[in-house]
JSON list of C-alpha atoms in Angstrom, two decimals:
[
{"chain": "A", "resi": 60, "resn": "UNK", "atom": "CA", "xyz": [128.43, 68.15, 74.98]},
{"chain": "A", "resi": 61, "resn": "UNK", "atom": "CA", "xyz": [124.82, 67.71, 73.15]},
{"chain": "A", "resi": 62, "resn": "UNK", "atom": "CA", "xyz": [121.77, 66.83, 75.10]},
{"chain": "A", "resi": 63, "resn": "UNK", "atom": "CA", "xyz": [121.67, 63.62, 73.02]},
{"chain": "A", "resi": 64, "resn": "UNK", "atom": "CA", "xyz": [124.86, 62.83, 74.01]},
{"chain": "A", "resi": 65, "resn": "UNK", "atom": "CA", "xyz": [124.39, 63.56, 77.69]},
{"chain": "A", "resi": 66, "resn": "UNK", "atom": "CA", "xyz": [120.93, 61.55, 77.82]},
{"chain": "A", "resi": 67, "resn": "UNK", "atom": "CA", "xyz": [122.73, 58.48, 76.01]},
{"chain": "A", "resi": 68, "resn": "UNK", "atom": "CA", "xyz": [125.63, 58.91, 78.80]},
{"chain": "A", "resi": 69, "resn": "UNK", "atom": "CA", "xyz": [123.32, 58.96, 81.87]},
{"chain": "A", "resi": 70, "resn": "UNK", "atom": "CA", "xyz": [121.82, 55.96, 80.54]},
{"chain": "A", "resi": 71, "resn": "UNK", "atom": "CA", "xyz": [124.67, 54.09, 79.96]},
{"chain": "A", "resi": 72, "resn": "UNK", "atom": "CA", "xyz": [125.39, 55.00, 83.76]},
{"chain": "A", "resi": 73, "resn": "UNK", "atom": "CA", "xyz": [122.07, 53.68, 84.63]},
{"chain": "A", "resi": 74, "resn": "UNK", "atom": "CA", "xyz": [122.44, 50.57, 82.93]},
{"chain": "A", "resi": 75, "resn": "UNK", "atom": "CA", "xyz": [125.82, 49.88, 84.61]},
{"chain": "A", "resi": 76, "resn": "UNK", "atom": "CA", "xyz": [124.63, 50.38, 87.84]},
{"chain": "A", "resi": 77, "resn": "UNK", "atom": "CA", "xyz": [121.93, 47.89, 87.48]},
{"chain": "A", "resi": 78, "resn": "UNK", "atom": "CA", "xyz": [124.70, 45.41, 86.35]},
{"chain": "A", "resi": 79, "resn": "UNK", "atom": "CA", "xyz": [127.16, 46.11, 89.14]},
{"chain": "A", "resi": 80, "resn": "UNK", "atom": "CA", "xyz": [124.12, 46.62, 91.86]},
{"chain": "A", "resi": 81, "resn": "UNK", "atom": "CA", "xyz": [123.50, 42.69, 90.70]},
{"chain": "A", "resi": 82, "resn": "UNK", "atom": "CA", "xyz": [126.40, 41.52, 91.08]},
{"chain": "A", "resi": 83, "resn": "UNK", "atom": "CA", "xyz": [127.37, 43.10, 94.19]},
{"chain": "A", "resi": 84, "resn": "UNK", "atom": "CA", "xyz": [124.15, 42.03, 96.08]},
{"chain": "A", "resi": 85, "resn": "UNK", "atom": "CA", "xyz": [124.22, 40.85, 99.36]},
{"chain": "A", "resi": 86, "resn": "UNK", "atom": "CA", "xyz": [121.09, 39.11, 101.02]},
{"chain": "A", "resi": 87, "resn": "UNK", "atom": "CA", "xyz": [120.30, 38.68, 104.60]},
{"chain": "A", "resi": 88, "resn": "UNK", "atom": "CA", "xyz": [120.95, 35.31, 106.54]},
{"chain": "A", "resi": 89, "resn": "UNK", "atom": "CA", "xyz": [117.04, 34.70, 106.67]},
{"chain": "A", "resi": 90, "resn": "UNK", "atom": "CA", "xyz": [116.69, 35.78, 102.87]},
{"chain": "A", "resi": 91, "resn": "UNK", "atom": "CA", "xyz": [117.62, 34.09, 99.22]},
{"chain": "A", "resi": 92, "resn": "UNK", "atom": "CA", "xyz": [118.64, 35.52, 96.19]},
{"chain": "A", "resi": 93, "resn": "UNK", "atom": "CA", "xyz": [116.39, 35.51, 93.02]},
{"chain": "A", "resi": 94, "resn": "UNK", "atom": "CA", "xyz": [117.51, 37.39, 90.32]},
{"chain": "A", "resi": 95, "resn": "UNK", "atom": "CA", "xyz": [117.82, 40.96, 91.46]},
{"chain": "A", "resi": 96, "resn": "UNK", "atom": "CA", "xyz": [115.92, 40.51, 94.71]},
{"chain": "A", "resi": 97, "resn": "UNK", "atom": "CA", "xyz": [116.58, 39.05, 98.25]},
{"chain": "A", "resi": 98, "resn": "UNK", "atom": "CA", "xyz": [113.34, 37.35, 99.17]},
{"chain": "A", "resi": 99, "resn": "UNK", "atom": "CA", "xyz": [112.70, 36.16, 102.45]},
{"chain": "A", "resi": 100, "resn": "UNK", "atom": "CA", "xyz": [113.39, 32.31, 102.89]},
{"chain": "A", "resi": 101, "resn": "UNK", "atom": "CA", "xyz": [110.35, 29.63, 104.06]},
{"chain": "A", "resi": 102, "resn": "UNK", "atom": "CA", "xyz": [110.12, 28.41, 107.38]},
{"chain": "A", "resi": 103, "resn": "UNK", "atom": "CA", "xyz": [111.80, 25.14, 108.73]},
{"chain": "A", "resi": 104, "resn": "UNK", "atom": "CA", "xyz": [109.48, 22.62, 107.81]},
{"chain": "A", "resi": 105, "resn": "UNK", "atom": "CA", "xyz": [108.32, 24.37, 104.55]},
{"chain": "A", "resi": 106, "resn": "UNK", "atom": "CA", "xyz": [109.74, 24.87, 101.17]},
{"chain": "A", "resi": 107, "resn": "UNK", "atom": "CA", "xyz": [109.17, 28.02, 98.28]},
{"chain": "A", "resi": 108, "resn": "UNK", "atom": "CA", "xyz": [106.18, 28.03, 96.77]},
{"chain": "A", "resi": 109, "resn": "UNK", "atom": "CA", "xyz": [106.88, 31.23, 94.50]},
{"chain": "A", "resi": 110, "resn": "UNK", "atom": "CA", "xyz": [109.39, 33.86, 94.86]},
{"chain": "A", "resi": 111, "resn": "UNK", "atom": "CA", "xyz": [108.47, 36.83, 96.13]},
{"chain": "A", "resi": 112, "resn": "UNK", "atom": "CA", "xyz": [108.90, 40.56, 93.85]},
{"chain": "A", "resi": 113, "resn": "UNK", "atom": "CA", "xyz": [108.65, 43.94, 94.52]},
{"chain": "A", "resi": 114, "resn": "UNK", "atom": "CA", "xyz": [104.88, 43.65, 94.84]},
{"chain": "A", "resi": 115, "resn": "UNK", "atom": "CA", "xyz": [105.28, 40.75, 96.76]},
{"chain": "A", "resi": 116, "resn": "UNK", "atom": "CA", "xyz": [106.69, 38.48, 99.57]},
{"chain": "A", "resi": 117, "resn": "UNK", "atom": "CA", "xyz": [108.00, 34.73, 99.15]},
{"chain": "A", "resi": 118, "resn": "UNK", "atom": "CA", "xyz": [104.91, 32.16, 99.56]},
{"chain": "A", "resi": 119, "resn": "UNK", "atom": "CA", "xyz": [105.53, 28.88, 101.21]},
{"chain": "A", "resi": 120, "resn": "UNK", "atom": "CA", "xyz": [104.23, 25.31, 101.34]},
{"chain": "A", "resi": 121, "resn": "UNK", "atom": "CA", "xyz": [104.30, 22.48, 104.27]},
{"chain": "A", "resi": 122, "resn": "UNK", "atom": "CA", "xyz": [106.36, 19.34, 103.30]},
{"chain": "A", "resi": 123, "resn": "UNK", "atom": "CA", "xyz": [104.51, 16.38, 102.41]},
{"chain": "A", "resi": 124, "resn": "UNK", "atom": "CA", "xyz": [104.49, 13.59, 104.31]},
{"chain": "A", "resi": 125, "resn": "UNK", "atom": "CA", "xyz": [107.80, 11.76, 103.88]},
{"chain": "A", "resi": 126, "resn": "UNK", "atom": "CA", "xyz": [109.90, 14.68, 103.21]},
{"chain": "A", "resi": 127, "resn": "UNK", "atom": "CA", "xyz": [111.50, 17.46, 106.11]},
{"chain": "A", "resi": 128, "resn": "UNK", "atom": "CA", "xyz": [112.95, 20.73, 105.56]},
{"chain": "A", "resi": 129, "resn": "UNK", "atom": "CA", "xyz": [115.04, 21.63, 108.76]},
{"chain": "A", "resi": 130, "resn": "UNK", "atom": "CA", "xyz": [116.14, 24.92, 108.27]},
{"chain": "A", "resi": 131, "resn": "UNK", "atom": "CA", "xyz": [115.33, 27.95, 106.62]},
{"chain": "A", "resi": 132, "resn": "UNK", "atom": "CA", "xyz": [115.22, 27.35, 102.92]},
{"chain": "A", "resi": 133, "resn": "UNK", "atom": "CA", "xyz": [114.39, 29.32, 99.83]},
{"chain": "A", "resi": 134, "resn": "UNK", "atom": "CA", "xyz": [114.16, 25.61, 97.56]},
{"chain": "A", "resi": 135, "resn": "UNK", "atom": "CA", "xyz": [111.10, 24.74, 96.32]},
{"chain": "A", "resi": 136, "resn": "UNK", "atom": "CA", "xyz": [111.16, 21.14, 97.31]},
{"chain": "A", "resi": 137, "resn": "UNK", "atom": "CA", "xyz": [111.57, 19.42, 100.60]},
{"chain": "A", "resi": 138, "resn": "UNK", "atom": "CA", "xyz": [114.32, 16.99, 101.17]},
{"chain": "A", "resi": 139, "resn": "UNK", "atom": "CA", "xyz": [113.32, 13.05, 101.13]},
{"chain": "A", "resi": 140, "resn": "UNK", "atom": "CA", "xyz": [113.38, 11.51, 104.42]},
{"chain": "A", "resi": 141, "resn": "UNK", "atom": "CA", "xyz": [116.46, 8.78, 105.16]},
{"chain": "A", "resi": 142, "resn": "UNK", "atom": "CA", "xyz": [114.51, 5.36, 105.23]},
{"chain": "A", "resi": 143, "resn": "UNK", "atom": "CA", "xyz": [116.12, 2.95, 107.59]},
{"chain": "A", "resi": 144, "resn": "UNK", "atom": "CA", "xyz": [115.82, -0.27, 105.73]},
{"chain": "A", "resi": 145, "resn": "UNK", "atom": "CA", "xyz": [115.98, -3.77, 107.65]},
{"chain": "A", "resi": 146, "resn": "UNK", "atom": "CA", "xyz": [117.85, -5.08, 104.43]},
{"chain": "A", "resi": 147, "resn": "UNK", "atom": "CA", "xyz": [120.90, -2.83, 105.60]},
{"chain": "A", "resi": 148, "resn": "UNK", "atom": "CA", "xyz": [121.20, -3.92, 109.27]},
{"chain": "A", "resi": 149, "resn": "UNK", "atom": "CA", "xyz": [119.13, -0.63, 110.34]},
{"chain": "A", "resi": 150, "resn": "UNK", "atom": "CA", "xyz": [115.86, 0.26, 112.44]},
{"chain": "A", "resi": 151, "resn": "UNK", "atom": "CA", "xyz": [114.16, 3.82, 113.22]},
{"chain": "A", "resi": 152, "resn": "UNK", "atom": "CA", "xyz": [115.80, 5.43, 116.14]},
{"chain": "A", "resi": 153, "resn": "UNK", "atom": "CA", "xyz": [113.50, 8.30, 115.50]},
{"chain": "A", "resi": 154, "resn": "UNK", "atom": "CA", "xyz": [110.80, 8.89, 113.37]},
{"chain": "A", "resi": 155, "resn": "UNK", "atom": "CA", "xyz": [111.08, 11.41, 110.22]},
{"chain": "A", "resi": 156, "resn": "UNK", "atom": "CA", "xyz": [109.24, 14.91, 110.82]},
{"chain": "A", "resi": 157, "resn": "UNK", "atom": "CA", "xyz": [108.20, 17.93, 108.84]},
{"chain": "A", "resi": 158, "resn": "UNK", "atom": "CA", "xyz": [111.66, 19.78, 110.40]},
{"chain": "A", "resi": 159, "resn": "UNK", "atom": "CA", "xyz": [114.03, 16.82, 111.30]},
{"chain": "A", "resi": 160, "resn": "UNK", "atom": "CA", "xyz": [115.17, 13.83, 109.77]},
{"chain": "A", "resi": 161, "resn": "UNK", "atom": "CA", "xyz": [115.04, 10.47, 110.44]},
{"chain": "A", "resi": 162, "resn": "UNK", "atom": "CA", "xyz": [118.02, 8.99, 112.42]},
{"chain": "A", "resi": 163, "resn": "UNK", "atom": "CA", "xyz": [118.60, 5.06, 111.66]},
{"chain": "A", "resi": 164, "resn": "UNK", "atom": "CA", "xyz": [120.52, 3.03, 114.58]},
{"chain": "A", "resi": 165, "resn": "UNK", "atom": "CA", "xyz": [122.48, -0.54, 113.96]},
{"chain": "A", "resi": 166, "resn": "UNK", "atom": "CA", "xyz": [119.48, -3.53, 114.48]},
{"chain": "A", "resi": 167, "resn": "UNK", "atom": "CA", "xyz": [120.48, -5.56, 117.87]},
{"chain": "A", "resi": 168, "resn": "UNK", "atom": "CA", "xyz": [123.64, -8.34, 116.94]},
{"chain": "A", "resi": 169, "resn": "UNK", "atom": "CA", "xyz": [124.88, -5.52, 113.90]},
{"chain": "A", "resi": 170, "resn": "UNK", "atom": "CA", "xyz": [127.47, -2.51, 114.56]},
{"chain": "A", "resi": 171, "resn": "UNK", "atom": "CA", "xyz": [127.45, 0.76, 112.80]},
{"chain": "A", "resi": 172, "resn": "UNK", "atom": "CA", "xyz": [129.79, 0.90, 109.62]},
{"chain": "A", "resi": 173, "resn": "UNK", "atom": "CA", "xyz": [129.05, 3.91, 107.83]},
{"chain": "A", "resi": 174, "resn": "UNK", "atom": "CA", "xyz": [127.79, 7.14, 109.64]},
{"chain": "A", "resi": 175, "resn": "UNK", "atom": "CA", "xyz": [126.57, 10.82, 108.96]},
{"chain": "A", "resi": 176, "resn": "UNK", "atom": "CA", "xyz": [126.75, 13.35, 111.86]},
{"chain": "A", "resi": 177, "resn": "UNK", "atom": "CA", "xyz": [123.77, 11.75, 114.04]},
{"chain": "A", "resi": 178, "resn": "UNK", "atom": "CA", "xyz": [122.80, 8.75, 112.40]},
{"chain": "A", "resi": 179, "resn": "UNK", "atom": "CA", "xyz": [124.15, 5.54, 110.73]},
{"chain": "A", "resi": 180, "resn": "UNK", "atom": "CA", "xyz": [123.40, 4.94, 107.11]},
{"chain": "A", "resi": 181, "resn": "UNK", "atom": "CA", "xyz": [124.85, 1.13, 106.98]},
{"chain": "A", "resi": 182, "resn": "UNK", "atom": "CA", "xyz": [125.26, -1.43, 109.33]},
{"chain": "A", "resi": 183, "resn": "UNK", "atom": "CA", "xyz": [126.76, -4.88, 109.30]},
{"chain": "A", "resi": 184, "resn": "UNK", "atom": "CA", "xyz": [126.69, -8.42, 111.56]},
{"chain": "A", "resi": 185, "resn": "UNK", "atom": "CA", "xyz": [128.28, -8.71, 114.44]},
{"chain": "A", "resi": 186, "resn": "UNK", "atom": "CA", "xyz": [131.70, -11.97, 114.20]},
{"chain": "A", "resi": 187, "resn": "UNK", "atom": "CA", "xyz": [131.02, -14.88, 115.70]},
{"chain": "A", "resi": 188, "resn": "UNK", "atom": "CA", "xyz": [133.98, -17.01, 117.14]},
{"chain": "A", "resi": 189, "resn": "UNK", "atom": "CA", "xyz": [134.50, -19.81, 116.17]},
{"chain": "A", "resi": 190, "resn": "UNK", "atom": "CA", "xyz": [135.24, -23.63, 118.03]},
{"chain": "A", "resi": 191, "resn": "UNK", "atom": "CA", "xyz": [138.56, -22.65, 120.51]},
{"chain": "A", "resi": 192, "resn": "UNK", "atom": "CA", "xyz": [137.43, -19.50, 120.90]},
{"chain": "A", "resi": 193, "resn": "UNK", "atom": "CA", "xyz": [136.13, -16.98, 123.19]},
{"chain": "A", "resi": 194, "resn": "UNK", "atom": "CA", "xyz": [134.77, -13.81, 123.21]},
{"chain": "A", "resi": 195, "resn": "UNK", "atom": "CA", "xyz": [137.14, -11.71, 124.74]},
{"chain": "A", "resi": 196, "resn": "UNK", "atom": "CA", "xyz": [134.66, -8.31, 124.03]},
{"chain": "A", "resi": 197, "resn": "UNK", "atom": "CA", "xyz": [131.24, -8.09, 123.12]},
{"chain": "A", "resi": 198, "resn": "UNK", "atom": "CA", "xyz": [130.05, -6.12, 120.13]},
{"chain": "A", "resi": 199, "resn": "UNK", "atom": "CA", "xyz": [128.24, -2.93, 120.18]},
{"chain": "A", "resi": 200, "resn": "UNK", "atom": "CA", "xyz": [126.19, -0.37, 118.29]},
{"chain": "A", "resi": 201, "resn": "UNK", "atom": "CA", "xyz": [129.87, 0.89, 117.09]},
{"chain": "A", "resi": 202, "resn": "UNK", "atom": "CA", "xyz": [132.09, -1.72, 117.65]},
{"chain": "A", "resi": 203, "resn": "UNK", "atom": "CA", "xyz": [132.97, -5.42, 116.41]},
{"chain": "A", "resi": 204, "resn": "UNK", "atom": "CA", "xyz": [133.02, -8.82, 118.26]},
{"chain": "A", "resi": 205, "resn": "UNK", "atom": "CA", "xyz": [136.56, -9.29, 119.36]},
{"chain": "A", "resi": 206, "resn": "UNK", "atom": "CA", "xyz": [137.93, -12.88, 119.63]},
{"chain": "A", "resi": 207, "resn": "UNK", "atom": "CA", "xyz": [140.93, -14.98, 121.26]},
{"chain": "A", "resi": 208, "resn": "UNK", "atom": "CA", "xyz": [142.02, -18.49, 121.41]},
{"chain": "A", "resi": 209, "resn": "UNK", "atom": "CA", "xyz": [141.66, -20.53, 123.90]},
{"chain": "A", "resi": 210, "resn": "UNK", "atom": "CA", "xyz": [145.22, -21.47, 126.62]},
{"chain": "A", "resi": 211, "resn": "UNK", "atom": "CA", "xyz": [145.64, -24.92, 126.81]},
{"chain": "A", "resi": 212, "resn": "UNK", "atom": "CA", "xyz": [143.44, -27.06, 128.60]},
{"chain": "A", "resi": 213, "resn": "UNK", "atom": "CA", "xyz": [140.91, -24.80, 127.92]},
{"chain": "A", "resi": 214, "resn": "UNK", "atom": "CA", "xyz": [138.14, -25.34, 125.27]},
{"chain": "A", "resi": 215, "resn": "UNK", "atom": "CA", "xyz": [135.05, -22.80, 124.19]},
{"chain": "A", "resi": 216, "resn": "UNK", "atom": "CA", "xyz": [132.18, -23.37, 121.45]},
{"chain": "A", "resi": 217, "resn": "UNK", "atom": "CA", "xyz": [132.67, -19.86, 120.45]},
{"chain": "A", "resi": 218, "resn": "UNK", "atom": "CA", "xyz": [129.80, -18.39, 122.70]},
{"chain": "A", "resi": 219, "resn": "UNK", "atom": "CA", "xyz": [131.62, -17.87, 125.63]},
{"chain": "A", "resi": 220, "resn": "UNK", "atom": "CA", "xyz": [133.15, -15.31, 127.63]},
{"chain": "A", "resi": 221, "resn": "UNK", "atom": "CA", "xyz": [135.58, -16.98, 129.11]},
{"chain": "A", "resi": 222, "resn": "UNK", "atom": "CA", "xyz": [137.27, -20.42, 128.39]},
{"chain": "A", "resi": 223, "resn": "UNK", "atom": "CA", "xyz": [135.95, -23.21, 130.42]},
{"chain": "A", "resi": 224, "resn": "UNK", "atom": "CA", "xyz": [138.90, -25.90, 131.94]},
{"chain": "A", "resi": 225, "resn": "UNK", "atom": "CA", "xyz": [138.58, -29.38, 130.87]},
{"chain": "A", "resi": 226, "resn": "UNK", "atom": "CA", "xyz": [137.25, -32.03, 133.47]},
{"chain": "A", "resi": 227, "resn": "UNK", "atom": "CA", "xyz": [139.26, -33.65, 135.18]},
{"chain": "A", "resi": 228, "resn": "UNK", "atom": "CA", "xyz": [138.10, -37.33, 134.94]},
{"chain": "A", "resi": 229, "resn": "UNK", "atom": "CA", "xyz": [140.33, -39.24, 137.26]},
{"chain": "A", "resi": 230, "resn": "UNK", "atom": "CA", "xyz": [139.45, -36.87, 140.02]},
{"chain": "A", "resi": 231, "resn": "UNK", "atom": "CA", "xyz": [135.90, -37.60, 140.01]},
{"chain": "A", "resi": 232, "resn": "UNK", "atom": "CA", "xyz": [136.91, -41.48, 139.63]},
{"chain": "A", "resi": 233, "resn": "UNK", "atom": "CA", "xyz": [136.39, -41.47, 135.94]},
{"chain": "A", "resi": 234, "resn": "UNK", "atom": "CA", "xyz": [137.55, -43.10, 132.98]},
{"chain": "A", "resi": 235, "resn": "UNK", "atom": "CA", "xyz": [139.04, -40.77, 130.18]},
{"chain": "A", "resi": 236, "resn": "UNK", "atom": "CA", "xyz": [136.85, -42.10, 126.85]},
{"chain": "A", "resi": 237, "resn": "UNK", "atom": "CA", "xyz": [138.44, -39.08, 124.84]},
{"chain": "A", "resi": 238, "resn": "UNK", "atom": "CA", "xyz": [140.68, -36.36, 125.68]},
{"chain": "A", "resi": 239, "resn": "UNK", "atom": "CA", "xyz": [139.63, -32.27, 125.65]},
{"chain": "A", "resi": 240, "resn": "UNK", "atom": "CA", "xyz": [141.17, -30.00, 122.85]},
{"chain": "A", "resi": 241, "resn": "UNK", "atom": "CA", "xyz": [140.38, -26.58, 122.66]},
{"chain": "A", "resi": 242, "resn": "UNK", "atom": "CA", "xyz": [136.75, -26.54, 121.04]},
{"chain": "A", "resi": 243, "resn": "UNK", "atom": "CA", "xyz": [135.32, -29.17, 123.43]},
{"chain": "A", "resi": 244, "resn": "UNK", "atom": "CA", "xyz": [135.53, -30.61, 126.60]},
{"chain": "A", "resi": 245, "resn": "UNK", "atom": "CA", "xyz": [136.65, -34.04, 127.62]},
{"chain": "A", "resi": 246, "resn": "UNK", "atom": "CA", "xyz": [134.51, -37.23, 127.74]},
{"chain": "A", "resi": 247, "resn": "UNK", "atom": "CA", "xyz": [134.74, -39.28, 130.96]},
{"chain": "A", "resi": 248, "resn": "UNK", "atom": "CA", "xyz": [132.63, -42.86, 131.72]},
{"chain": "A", "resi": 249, "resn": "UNK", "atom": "CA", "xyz": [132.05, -44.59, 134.46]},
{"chain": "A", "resi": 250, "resn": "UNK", "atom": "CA", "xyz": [134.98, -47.16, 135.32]},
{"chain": "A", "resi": 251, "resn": "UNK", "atom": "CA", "xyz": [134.52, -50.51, 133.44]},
{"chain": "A", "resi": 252, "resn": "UNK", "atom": "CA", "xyz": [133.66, -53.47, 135.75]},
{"chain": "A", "resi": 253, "resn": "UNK", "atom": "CA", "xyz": [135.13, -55.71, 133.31]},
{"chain": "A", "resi": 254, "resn": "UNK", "atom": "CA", "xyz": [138.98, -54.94, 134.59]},
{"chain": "A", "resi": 255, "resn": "UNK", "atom": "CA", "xyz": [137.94, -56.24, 138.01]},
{"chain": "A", "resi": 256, "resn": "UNK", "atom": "CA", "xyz": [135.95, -59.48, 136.50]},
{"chain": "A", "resi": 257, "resn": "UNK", "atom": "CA", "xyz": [139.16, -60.00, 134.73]},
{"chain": "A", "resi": 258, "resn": "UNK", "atom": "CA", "xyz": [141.20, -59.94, 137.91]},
{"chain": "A", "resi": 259, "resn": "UNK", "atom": "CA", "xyz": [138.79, -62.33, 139.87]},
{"chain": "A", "resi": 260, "resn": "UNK", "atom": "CA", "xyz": [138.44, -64.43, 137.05]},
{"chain": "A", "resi": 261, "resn": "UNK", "atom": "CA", "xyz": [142.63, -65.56, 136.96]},
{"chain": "A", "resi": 262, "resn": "UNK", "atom": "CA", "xyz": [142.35, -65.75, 140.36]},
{"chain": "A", "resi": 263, "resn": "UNK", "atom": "CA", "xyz": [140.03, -68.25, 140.21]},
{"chain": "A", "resi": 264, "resn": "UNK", "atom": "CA", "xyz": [141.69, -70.10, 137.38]},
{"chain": "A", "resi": 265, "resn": "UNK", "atom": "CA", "xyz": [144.69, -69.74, 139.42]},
{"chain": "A", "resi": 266, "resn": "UNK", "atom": "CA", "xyz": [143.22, -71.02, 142.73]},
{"chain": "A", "resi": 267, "resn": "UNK", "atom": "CA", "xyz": [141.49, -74.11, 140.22]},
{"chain": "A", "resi": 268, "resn": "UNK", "atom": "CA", "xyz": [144.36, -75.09, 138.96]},
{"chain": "A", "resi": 269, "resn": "UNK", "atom": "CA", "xyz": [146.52, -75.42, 141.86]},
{"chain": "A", "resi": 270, "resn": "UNK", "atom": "CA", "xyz": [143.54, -77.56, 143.23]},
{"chain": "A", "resi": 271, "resn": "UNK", "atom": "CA", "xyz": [143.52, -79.65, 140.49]},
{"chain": "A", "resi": 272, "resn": "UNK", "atom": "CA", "xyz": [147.06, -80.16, 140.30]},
{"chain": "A", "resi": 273, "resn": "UNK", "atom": "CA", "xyz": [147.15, -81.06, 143.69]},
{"chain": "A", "resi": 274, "resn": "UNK", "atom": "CA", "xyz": [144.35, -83.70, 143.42]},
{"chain": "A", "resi": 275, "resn": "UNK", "atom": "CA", "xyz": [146.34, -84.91, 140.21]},
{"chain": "A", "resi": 276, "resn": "UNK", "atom": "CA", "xyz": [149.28, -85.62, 142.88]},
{"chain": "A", "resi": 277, "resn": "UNK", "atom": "CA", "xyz": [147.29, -87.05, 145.11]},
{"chain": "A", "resi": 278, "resn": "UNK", "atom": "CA", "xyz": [145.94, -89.57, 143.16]},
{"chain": "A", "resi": 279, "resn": "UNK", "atom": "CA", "xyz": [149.03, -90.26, 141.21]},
{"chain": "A", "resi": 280, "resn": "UNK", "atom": "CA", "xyz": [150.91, -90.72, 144.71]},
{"chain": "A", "resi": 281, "resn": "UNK", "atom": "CA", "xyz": [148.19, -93.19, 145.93]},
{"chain": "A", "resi": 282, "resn": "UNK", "atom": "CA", "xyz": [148.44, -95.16, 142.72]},
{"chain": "A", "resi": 283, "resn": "UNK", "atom": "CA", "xyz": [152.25, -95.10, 143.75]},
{"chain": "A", "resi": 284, "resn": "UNK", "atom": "CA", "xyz": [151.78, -96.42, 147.09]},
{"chain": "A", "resi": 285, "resn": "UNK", "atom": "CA", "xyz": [149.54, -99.35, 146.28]},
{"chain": "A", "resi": 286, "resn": "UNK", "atom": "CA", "xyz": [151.96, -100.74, 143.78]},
{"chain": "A", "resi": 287, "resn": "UNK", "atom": "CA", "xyz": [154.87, -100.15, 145.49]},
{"chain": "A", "resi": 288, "resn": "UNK", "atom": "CA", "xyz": [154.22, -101.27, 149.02]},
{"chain": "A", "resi": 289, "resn": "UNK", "atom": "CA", "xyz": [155.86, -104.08, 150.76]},
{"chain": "A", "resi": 290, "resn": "UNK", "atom": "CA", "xyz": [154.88, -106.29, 153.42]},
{"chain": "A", "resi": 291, "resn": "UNK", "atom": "CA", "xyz": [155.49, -104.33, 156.60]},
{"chain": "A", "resi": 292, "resn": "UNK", "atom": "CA", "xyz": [156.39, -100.82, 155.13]},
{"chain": "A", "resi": 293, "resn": "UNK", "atom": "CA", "xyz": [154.24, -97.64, 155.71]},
{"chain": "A", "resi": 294, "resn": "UNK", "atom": "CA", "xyz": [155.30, -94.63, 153.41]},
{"chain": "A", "resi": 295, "resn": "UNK", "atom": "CA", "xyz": [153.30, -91.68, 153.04]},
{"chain": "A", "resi": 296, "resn": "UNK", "atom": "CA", "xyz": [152.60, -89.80, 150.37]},
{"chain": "A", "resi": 297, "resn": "UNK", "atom": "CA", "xyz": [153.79, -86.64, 151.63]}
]
């Protein structure tokens, strides 16, 4: 073998090295890979400002205001922080650092309806129940109103807990005006005075008449008597 063709052979070993040594690197937990090099990632709360080389290390920037890097990281950008918008049933549960993000938490009367690991990302209303209904479990941060009818003689507006039974009127001495269903209660009035007026008043037609008849008979049996008495009789009337 020439020493040409040795040179061009070690070369060619060389160059394949450099090819397989790429391909078969392996970087540390705490570095990132950049072309040939393993260049120690930025800091939680930081991103890459330029890679490092062999002359160099990896330089690093804070995140803005905003944005949050929370772990180790060899991007050069910081991730946007998660706004918790009002428009989507969500408040701040806590507030968006350099290292963290925010976490977002259902506003009070909404439940959660879309989640990540720690923190919701949509949120919707609350049911309400309806007329005949009650609520039979109250929503929460997770969880939905749940709802049931009402048993007979029962009635609810739909805020309640617990079905209410409907009064009673002829036990307080009442007068049913309009009967209970199962969205509202029953009406009751005070007794009308006008059964009793009624009552006294035939009475006293009654009693009026009898006295009238009986002065009619009077009178017609005196009328009577006059014409028919004779000398020496004495009839009564009665």
């Amino acid at each position: 073998m020439t020493l040409r063709t040795s040179a061009t052979v070690t070369s060619f070993l060389i160059l394949m090295m450099k090819i397989f040594s790429g391909h078969c690197l392996t970087c540390h937990r705490a570095e990132y890979q950049i072309r040939n090099e393993c260049c120690p990632k930025c800091l939680p709360g930081s991103r890459v400002k330029t890679d490092c080389t062999e002359f160099r290390s990896t330089s690093c920037l804070a995140c803005l205001d905003g944005t949050y890097m929370d772990q180790p990281t060899g991007l050069k950008y910081c991730l946007s922080c998660t706004n918790c918008e009002t428009g989507s049933g969500l408040r701040i549960k806590t507030l968006c650092t350099a290292t963290s993000d925010a976490v977002c938490e259902p506003l009070d009367g909404f439940y959660c309806v879309d989640s990540t690991e720690n923190s919701c990302v949509r949120a919707t209303k609350h049911r309400s129940c309806e007329p005949g209904q009650y609520v039979s479990s109250k929503g929460t941060a997770s969880s939905d109103t749940l709802c049931s009818r009402c048993p007979d003689g029962t009635f609810s507006d739909g805020t309640l807990t617990l079905c209410r039974p409907h009064t009673q009127c002829e036990s307080q001495n009442l007068q049913l005006i309009k009967a209970g269903n199962a969205a509202a209660d029953a009406e009751c009035g005070e007794r009308s005075s006008n059964q009793a007026g009624t009552v006294i008043a035939v009475v006293a037609v009654f009693i009026a008449a009898i006295l009238i008849l009986g002065a009619v008979l009077f009178i017609l049996c005196k009328n009577k008597k006059k014409t028919n008495l004779n000398p020496g009789e004495n009839k009564t009337c009665f």
